Coordinates of C-alpha atoms and ligand atoms in Angstrom, one line a residue:
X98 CA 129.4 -299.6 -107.1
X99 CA 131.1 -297.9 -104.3
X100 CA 129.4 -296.8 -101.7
X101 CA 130.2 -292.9 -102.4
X102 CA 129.4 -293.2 -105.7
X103 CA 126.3 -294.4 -104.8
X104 CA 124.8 -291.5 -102.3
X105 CA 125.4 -289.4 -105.8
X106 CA 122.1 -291.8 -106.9
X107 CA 119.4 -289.4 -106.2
X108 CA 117.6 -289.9 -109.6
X109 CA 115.1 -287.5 -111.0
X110 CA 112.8 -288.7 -113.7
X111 CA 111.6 -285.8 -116.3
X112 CA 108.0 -285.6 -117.2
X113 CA 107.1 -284.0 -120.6
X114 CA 103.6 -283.4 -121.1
X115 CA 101.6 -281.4 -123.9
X116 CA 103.4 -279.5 -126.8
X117 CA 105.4 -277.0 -124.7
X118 CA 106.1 -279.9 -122.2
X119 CA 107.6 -282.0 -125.0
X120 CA 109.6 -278.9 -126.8
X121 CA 111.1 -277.3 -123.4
X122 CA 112.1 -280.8 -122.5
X123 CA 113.7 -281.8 -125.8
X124 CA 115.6 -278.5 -125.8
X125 CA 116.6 -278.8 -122.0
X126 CA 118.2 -282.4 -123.1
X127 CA 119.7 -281.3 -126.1
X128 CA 121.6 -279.4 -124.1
X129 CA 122.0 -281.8 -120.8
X130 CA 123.8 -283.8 -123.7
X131 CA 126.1 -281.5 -124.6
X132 CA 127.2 -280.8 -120.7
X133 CA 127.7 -284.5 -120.1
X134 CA 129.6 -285.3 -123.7
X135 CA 126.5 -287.7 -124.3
X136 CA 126.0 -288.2 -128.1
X137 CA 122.0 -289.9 -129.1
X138 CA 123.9 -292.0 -132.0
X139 CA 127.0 -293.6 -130.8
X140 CA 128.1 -295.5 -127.7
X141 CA 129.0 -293.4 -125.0
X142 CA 132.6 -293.4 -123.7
X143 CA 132.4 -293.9 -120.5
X144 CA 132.8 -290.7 -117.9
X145 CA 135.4 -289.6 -116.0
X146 CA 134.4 -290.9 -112.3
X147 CA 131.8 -288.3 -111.8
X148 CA 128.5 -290.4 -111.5
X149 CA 125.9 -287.6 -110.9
X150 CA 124.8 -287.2 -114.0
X151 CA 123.6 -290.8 -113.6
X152 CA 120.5 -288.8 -111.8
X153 CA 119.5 -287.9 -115.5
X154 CA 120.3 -290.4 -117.4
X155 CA 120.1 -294.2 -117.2
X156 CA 122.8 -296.8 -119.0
X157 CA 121.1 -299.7 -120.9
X158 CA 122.5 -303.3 -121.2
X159 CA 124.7 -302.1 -124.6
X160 CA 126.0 -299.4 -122.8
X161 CA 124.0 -296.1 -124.0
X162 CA 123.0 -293.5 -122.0
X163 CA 119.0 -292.5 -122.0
X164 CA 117.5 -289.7 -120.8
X165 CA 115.7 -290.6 -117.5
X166 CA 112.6 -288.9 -119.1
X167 CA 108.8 -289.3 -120.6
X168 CA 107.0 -287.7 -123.6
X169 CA 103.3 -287.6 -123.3
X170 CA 100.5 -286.1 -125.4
X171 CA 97.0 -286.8 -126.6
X172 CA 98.1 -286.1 -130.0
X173 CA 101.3 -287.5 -132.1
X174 CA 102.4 -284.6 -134.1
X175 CA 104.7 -282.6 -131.8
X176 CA 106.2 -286.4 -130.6
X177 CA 106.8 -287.3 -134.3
X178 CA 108.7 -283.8 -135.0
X179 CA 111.2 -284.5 -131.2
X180 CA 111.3 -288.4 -132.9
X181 CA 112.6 -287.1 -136.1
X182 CA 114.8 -284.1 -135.3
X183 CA 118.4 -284.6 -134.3
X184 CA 117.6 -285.8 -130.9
X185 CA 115.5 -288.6 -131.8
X186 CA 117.8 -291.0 -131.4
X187 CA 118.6 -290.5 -128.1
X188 CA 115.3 -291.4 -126.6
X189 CA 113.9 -294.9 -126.9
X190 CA 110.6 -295.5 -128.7
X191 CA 109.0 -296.4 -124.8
X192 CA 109.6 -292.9 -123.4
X193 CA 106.8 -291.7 -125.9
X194 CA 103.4 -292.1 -125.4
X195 CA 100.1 -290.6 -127.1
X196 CA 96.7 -290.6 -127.6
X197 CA 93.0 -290.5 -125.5
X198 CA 92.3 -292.5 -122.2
X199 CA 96.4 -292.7 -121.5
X200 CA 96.9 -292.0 -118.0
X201 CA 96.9 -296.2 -117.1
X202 CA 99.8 -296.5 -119.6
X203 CA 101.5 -293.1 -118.4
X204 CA 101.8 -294.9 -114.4
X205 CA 103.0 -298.2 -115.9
X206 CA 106.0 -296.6 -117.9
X207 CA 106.7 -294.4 -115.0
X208 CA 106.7 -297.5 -112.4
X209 CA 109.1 -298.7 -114.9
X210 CA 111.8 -295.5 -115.1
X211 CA 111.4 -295.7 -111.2
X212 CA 112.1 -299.4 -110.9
X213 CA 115.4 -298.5 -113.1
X214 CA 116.3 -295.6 -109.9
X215 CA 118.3 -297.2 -107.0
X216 CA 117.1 -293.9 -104.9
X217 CA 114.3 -292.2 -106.4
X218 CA 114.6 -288.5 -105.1
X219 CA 111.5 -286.8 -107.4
X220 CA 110.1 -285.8 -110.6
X221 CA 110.2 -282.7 -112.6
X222 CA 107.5 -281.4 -114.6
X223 CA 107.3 -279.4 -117.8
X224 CA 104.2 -278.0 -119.2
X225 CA 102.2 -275.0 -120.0
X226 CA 99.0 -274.3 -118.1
X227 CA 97.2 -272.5 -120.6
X228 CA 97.1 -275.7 -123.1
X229 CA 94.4 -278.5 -122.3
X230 CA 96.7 -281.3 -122.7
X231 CA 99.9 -279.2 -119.9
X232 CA 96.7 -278.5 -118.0
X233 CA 94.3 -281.2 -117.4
X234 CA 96.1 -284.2 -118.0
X235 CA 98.8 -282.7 -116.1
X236 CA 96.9 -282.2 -113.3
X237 CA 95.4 -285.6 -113.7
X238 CA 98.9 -287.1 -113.5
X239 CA 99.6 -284.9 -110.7
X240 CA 97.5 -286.5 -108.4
X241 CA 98.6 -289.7 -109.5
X242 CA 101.6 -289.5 -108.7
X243 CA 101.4 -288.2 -105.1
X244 CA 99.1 -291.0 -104.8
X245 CA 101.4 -293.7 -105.5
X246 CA 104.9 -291.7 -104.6
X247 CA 104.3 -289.1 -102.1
X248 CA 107.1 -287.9 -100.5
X249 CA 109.4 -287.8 -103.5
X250 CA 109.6 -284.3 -104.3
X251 CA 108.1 -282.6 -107.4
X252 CA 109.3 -279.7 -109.2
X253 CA 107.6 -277.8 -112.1
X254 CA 108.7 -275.6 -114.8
X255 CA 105.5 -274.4 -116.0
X256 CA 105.2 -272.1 -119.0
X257 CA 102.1 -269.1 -117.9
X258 CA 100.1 -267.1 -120.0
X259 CA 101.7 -263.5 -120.4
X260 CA 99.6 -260.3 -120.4
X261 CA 98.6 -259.1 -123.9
X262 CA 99.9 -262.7 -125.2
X263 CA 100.6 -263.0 -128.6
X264 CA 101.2 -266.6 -128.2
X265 CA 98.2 -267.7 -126.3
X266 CA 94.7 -266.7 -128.0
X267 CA 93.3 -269.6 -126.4
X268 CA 90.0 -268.5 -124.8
X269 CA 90.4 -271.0 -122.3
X270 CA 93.6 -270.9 -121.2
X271 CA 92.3 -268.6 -118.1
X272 CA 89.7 -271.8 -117.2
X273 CA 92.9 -274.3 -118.3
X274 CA 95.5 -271.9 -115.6
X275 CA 93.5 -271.8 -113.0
X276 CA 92.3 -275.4 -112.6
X277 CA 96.1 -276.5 -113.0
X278 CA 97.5 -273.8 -110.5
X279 CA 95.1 -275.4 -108.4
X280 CA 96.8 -278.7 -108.9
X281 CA 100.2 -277.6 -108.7
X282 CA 99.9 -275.8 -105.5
X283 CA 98.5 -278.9 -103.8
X284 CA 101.0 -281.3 -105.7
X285 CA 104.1 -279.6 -107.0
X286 CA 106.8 -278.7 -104.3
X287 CA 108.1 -275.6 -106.3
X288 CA 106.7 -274.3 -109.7
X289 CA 109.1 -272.0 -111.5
X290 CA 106.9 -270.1 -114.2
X291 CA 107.8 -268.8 -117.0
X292 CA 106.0 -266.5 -119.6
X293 CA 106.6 -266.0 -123.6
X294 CA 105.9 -262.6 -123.9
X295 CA 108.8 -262.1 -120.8
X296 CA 111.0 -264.5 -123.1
X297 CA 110.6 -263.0 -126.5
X298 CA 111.0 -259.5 -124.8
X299 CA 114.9 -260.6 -123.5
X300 CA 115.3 -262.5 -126.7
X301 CA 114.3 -259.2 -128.9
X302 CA 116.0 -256.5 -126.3
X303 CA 119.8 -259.2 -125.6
X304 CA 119.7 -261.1 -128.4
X305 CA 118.5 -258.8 -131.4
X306 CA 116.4 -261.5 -132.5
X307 CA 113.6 -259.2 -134.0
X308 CA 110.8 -262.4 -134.0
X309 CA 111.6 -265.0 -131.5
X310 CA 110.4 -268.7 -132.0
X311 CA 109.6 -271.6 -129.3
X312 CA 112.9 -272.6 -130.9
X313 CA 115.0 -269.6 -129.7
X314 CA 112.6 -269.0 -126.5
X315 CA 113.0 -272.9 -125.7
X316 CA 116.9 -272.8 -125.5
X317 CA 116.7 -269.8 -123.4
X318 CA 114.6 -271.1 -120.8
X319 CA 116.9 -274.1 -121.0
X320 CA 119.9 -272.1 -120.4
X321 CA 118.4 -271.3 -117.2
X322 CA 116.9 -274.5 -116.6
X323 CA 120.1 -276.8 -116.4
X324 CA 121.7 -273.6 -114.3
X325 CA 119.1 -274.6 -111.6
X326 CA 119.6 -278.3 -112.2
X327 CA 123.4 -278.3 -112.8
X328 CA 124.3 -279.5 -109.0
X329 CA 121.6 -282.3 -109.6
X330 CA 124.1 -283.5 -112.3
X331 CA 127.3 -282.6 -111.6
X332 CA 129.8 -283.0 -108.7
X333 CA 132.0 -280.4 -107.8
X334 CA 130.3 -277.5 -105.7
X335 CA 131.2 -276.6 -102.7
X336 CA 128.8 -274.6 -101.2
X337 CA 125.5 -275.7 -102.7
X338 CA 122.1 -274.6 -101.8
X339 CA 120.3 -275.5 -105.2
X340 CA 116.7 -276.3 -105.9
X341 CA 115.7 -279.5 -103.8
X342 CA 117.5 -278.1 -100.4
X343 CA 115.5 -274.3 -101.5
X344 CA 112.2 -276.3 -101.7
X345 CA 112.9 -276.9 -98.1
X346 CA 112.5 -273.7 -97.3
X347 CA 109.4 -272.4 -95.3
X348 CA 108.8 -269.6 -97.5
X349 CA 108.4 -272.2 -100.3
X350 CA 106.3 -274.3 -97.9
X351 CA 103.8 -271.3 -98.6
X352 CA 104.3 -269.9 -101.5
X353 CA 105.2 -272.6 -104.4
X354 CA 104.9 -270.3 -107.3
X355 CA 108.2 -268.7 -108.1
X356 CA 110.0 -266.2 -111.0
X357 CA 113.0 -267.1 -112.3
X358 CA 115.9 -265.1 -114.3
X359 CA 119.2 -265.9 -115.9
X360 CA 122.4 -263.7 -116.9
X361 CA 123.9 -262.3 -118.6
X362 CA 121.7 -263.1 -121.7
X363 CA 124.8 -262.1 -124.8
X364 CA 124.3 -262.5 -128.0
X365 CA 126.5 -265.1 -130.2
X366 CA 126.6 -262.4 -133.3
X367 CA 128.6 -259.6 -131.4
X368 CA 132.2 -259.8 -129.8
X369 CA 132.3 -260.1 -126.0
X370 CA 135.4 -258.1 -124.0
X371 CA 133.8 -257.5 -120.7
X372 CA 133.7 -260.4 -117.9
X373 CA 130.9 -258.9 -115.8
X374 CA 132.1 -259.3 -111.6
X375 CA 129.7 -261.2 -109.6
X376 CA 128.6 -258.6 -107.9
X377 CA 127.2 -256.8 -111.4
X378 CA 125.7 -260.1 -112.2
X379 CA 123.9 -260.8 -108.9
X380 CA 121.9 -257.0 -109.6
X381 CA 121.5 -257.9 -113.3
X382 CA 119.7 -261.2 -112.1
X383 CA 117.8 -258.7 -110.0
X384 CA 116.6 -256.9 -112.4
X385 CA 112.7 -257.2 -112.8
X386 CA 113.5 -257.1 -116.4
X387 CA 116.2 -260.2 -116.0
X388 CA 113.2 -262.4 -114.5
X389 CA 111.2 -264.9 -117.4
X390 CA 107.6 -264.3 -116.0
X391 CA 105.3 -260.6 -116.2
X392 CA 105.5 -259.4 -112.2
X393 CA 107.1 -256.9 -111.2
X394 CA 109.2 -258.0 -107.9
X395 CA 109.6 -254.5 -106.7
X396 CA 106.3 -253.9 -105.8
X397 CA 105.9 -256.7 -103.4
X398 CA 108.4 -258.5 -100.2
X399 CA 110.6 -260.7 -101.5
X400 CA 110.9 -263.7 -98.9
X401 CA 113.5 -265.5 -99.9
X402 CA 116.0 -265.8 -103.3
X403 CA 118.0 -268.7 -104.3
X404 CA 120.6 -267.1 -106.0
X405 CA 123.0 -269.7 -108.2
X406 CA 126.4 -268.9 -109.6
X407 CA 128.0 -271.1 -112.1
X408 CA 131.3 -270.6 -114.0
X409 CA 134.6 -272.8 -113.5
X410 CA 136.5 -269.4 -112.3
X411 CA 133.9 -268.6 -109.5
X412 CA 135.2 -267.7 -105.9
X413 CA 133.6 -268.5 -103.2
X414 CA 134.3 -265.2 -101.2
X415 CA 134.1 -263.5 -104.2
X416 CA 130.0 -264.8 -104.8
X417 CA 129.3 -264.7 -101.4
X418 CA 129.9 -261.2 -100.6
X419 CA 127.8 -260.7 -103.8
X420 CA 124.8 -262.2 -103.1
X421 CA 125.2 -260.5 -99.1
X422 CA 125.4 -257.0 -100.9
X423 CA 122.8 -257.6 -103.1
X424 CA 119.3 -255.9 -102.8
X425 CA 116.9 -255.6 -105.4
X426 CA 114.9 -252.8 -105.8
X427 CA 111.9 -251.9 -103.9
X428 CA 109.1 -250.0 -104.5
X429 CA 106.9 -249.8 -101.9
X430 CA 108.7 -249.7 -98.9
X431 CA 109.2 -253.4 -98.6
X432 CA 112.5 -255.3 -98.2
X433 CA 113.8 -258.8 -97.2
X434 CA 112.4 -260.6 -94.5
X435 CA 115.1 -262.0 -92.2
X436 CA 116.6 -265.1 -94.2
X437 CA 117.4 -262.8 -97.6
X438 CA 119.1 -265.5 -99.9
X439 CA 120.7 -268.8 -100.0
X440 CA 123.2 -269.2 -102.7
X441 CA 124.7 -272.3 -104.6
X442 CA 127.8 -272.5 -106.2
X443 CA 128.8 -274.6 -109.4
X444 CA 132.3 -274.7 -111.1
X445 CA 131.0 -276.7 -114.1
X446 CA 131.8 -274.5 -117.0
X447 CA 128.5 -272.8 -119.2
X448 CA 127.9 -274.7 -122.2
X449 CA 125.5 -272.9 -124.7
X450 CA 123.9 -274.5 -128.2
X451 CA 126.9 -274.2 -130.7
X452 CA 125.7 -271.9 -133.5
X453 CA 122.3 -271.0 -131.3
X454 CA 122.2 -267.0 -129.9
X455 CA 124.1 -267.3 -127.1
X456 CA 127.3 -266.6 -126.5
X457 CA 129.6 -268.5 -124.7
X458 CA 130.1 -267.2 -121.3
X459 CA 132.4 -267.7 -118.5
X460 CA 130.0 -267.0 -115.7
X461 CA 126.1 -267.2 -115.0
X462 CA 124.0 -266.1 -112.3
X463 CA 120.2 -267.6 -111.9
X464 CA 117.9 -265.8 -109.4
X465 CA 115.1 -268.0 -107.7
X466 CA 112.9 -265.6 -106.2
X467 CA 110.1 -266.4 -103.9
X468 CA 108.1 -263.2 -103.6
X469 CA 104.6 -261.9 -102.7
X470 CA 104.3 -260.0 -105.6
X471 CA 103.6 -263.2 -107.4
X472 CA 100.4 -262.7 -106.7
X473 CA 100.3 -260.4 -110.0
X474 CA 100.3 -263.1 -112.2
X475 CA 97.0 -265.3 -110.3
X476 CA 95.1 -262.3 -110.2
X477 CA 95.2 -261.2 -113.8
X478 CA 94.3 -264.3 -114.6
X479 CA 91.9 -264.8 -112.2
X480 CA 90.2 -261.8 -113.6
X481 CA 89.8 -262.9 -117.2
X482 CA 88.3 -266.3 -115.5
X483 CA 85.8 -264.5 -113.9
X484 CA 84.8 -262.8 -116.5
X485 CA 83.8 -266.1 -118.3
X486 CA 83.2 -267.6 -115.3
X487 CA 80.1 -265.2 -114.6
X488 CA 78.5 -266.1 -117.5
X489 CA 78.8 -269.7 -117.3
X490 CA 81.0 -269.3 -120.6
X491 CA 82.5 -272.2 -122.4
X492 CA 82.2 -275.0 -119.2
X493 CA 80.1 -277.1 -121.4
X494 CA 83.5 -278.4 -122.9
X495 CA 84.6 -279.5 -119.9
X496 CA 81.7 -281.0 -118.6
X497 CA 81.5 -283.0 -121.6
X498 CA 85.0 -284.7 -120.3
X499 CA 83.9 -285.5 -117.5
X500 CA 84.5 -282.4 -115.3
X501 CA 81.8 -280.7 -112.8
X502 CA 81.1 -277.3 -111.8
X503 CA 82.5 -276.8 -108.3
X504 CA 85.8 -277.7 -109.7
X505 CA 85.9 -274.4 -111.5
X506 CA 84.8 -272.8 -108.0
X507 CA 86.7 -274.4 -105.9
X508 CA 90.2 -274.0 -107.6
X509 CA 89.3 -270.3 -108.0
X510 CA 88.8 -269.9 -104.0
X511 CA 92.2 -271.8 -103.6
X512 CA 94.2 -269.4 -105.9
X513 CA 92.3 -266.1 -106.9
X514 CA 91.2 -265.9 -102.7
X515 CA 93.2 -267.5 -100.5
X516 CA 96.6 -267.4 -102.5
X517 CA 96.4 -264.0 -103.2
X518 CA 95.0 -263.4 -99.8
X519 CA 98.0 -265.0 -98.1
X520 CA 100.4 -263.4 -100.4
X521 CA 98.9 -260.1 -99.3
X522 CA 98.7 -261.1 -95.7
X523 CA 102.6 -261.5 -95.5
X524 CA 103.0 -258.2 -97.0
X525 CA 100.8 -256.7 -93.9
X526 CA 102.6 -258.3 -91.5
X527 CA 106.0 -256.9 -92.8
X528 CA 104.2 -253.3 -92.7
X529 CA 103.3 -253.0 -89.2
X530 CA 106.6 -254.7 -88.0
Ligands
GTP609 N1 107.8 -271.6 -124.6 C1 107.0 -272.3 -125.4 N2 105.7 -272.1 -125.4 C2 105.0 -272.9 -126.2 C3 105.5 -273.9 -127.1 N3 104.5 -274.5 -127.8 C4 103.4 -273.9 -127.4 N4 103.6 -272.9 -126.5 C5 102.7 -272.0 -125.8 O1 102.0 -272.9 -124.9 C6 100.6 -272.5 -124.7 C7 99.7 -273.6 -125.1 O2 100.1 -274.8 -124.6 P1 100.5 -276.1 -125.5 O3 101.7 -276.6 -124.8 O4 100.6 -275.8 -127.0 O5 99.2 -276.9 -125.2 P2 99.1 -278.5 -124.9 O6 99.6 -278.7 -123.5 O7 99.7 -279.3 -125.9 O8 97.5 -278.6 -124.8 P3 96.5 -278.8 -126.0 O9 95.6 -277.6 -125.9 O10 95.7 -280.0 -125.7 O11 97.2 -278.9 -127.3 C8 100.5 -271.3 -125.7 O12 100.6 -270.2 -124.9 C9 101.6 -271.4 -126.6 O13 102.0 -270.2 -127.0 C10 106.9 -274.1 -127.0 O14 107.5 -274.9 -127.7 N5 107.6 -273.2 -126.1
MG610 MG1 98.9 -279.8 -127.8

């Protein structure tokens, strides 16, 4: 291989874990596949000289490309629906693995996707924290892997319980959220959340889809998803601040818990005239409404946004003196700190699910934003796991695998005190500047 193909090697290897894990995931590749002409049934021609999606995807000995990626759960049913639905193929019967007492078997097959990387750069993670499986074993295999692979970076995308959440009735996912916020602040470099009652809203309100599934939620998130990974994959940007160079950042280096939002969100069933400027993109993506997590960025100081443009007509000047004249809204007084935005540019073209909701759009915009008002989210839940909390509610489930008490206490000090307390220390600051 030569030698500038080579620096493109920065692999990633995808972690799947718990029901939403494994969904998320199988949508994200679905479309991953479609972006890189990679078909699960038929040998794959071979590509046309750009190597970078080589980060994703490994070539076996008959010439196939696989999905650098993992499938775990303690149970088989939501493995046996991605095995059996029209991706199934693609994946080979190693990358799944279920059942109890795993976690040995989990490190093995994951030595073995990182003896198949020439360059290892990280891992990225996709669960919900409200589940026990996206939660605990997550966490579990968390630690493990900083253990054995600390530096390589880790990124999350972590579906959050919403407020009023249809989706979650769980009773413990405030115990399960907690105890794996804990985890992912001390293991994950960046986790991007993500909530289903923010999801279903922009489904219902851009979309017209009056009952959203995981289905149609899953290929939204996704959407924004390979937007934030696209320069992992692809060659061809110019000017590329992206994910891995954001978690860099010293604002992420504090506060690891992002929102994320994508536009324009257009539906597939209407007729599209207008091309939206940059410029009207770059405030949509500002929106609070635009983000795919319950906070409301207004009310808190943004420290820093990643702001992504993708679209093969996009011009550099042109998105550049976008993202400079953008400024989201505030409401109390607050504003950027110093270093406002970084911005990354990608001229691979949007590809959306043919015959999904989308429609087919020539540009996208994806706002990373690392704000104080984050805080929102920890403290709502940190409320509900007091409340249960108090009354020594429901621990004896966890005890009974093996967990103890000051677990439970000491993930709450780490997030519900001193996260929030930090978050609201930055704001301080900025007031008596
Ligand atoms: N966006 C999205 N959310 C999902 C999906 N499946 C489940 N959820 C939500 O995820 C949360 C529960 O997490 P699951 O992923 O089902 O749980 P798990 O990690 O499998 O853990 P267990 O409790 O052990 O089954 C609930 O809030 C569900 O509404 C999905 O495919 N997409
Ligand atoms: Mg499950």
């Amino acid at each position: 291989m030569m030698k500038e193909e080579e620096e493109y090697k920065k692999e990633f290897i995808s972690i799947h874990i718990g029901q939403t894990g494994i969904n998320l995931g199988n949508s994200c590749w679905e479309l991953y596949c479609l972006e890189h002409g990679i078909q699960s049934t038929t040998e794959d021609e071979d590509d046309d000289g750009d190597y970078r999606f080589r980060t994703f995807f490994s070539e076996t000995s008959s010439g196939r490309f696989v999905p650098r990626a993992l499938f775990i759960d303690l149970e088989p049913s939501v493995i046996d629906e991605v095995k059996s639905g029209t991706n199934g193929q693609l994946y080979n019967p190693q990358q799944f693995i279920f059942g109890g007492k795993i976690i040995d078997e989990c490190l093995d097959r994951i030595r073995k996707l990182v003896d198949d990387c020439s360059n290892l750069s990280g891992f990225v993670i996709f669960n919900a924290v409200s589940g026990g499986t996206g939660s605990g074993f997550c966490s579990l295999l968390l630690e493990s892997l900083s253990t054995e692979y600390e530096p390589k970076e880790k990124i999350a995308f972590t579906v959050y319980p919403s407020p009023d959440d249809e989706f979650s009735p769980s009773i413990l996912d405030s115990y399960n959220t907690i105890l794996a916020s804990y985890s992912l602040k001390e293991h994950s470099n960046v986790t991007l959340m993500f909530d289903n009652v923010s999801v279903s809203d922009i489904c219902r309100r851009s979309l017209d889809i009056e009952n959203p599934t995981y289905v149609n939620m899953n290929r939204l998130v996704s959407q924004a998803i390979s937007s934030l990974t696209v320069s992992m994959r692809f060659e061809g940007s110019t000017f590329n601040q992206n994910l891995r160079s954001f978690c860099d950042s010293t604002s992420l280096g504090l506060i690891r818990f992002v929102g994320c939002s994508y536009v324009p969100v257009l539906s597939a069933k209407e007729v599209q005239h207008k091309q939206h400027s940059f410029v009207e993109l770059t405030n949509a993506a500002l929106e609070p409404s635009s983000y795919m997590v319950k906070y409301d960025p207004c009310k808190g100081m943004y420290m820093e946004n990643l702001i992504v443009y993708r679209g093969d007509d996009v011009d550099f000047d042109d998105v550049d003196n976008a993202a400079s004249m953008a400024r989201p809204r505030t409401g109390s007084g607050f504003d950027y700190v110093d270093t406002s935005y970084r911005s990354g540019i990608n001229y691979v073209p949007v590809t959306v699910y043919p015959g999904g909701d989308l429609a087919t759009v020539q540009r996208e915009v994806c706002v990373v934003s690392c704000t104080t008002s984050i805080q929102d989210v920890f403290t709502r839940i940190s409320h509900k796991f007091n409340q249960m909390y108090a009354k020594k509610d429901f621990l004896h489930s966890y005890f009974c695998e093996g967990m103890e008490e000051y677990e439970f206490s000491e993930a709450y000090e780490e997030i519900a005190t001193k996260f929030v307390k930090l978050c609201q220390e930055f704001e301080n600051v900025k007031i008596h500047r």
